C-alpha positions in Angstrom: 14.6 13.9 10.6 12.0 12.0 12.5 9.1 10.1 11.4 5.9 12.5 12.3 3.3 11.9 9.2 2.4 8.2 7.9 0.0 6.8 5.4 -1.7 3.4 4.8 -3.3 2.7 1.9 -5.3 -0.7 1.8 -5.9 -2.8 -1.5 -8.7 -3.8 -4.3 -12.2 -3.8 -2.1 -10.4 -3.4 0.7 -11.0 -0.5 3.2 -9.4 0.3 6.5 -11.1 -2.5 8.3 -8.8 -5.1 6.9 -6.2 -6.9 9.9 -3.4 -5.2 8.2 -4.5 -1.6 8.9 -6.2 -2.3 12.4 -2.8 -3.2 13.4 -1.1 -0.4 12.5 -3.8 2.1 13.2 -4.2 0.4 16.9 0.0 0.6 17.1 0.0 4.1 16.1 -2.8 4.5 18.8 -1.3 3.2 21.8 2.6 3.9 20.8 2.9 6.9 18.6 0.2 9.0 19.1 1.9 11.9 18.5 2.3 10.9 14.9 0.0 12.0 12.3 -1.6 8.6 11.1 -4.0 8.5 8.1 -5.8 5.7 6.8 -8.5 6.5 4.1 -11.5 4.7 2.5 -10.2 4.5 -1.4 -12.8 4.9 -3.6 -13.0 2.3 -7.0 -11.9 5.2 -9.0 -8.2 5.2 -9.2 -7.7 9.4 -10.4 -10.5 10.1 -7.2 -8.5 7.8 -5.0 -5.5 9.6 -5.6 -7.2 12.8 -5.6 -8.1 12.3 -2.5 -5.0 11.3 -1.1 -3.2 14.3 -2.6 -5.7 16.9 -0.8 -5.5 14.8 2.5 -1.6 15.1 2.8 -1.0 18.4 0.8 0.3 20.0 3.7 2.5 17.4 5.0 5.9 17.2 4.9 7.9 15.6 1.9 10.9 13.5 2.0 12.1 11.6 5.2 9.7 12.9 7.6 6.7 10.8 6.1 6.3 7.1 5.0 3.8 5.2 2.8 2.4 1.6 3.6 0.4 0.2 0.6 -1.2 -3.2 0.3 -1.9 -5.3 -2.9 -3.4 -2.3 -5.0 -2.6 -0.1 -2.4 1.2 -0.9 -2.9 0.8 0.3 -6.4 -1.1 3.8 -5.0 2.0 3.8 -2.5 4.7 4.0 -5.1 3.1 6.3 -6.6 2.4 8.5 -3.2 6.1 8.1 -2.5 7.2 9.4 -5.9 5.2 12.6 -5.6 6.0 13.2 -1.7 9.9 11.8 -1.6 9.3 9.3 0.8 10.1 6.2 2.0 7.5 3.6 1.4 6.6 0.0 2.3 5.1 -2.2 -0.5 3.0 -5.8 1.0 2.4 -8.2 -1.6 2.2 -5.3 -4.0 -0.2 -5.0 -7.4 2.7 -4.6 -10.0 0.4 -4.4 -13.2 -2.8 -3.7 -11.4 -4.2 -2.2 -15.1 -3.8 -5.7 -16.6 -5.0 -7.4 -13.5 -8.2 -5.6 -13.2 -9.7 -5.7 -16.4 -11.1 -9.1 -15.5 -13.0 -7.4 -12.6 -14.8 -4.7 -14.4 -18.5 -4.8 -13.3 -19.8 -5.1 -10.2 -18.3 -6.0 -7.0 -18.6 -6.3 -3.4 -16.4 -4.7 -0.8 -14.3 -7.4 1.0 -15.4 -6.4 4.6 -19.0 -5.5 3.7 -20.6 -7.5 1.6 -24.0 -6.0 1.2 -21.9 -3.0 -0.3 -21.4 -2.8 -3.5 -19.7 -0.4 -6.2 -18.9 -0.4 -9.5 -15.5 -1.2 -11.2 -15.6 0.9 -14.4 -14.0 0.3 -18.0 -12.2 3.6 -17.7 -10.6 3.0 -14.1 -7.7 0.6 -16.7 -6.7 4.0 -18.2 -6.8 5.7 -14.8 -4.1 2.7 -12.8 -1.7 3.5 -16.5 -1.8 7.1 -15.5 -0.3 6.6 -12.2 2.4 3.6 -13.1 6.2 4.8 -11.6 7.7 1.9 -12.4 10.1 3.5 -15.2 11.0 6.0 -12.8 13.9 5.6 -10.1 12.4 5.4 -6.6 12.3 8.8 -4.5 12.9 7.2 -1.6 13.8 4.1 0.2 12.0 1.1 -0.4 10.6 -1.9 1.4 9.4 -4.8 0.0 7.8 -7.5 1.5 6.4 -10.5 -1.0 4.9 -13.7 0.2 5.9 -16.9 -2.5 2.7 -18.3 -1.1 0.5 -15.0 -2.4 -2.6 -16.9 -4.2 -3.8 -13.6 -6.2 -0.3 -12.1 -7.5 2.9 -13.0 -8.4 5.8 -12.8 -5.8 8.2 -13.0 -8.8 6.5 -9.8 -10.3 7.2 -8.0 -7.6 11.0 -9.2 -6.8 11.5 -8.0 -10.5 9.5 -4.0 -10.1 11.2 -3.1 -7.3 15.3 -4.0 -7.4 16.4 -1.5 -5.8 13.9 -1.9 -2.6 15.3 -3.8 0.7 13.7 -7.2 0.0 11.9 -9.6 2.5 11.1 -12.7 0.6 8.4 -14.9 2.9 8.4 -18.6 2.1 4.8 -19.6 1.7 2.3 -16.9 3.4 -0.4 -15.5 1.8 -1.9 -12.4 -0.5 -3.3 -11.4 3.1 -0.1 -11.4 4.8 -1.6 -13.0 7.9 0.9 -13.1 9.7 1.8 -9.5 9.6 1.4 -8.9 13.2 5.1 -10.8 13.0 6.6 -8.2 10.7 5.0 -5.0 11.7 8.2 -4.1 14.1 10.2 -4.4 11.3 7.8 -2.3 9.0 7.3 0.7 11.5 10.8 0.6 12.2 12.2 0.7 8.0 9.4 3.9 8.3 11.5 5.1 11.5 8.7 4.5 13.8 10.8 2.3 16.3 13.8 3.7 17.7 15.9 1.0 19.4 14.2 -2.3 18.7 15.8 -2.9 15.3 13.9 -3.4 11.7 13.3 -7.1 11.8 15.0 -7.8 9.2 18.2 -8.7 10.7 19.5 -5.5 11.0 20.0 -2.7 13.2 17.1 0.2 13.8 
């Protein structure tokens, strides 16, 4: 079943300006426009985040005909997307215990790509990233994981370790940001069936 609905969620005040999600929103653009692309801005709230992911894809299709790409946090929202939809998803220098990570940022922050705007991190968004943890549950769907050794906010180890049973790319050095994902995106779009014919750059066939 072909590809036809696909879903990027970005990371901790992130927002769909980051690199990561221009490129695939611009490649979606130009190459596959007709599939069904959706990147939203993610509130700080982690149960309205996923709220609102849930009503923006209720009526699309489940299993093999959608794919998730999450980054940092959003790779934690992802796994969680993927459980509930039966898809395959696609996990970039993924949060793995964002509720313990966090807690040091409660207060008030700055959004990464605008920093005159600010929000709120609340005491009560901890018990809201618990609610959505998967990680005792078997995956729903295929796996990707890509994990940079040289990620400067999370541990690449931690990541290796949550997700077993995901195809792993392991990237000596990099960075949390990924920036050189330009360089993988082929092989991202093509482990989310997006790239008939050119192979998943990761040394195997598409």
């Amino acid at each position: 079943m072909p590809t036809t609905h696909l879903l990027y969620l970005h990371g901790f005040r992130s927002s769909p300006q980051s690199t990561k999600a221009r490129l695939v929103a611009a490649h979606m653009a130009r190459h596959r426009p007709d599939v069904t692309f959706w990147c939203p801005q993610l509130p700080p709230s982690p149960r309205e985040a996923m709220a609102l992911v849930a009503r923006g894809i209720a009526d699309w299709p489940q299993g093999p005909a959608m794919a998730v790409i999450g980054s940092s946090l959003g790779g934690y929202y992802a796994s969680w997307v993927a459980q509930q939809w039966r898809c395959a998803s696609v996990l970039l220098n993924p949060a793995v215990n964002p509720a313990r990570d966090l807690a040091r940022h409660i207060g008030e922050q700055t959004a990464w790509h605008n920093p005159e705007e600010r929000f709120f991190f609340r005491p009560e968004f901890i018990g809201e990233l618990q609610t959505l943890d998967v990680r005792h549950q078997p995956p729903a769907g295929p796996q990707l994981l890509i994990a940079a050794q040289g990620d400067e906010v999370l541990d690449w180890r931690e990541m290796v370790a949550r997700y077993p049973q995901a195809r792993q790319r392991v990237l000596p050095g990099g960075d949390h940001a990924l920036s050189d994902f330009a360089a993988h995106l082929p092989g991202v779009l093509a482990f989310c069936g997006l790239e008939d014919g050119l192979g998943d750059g990761l040394g195997n066939p598409g």
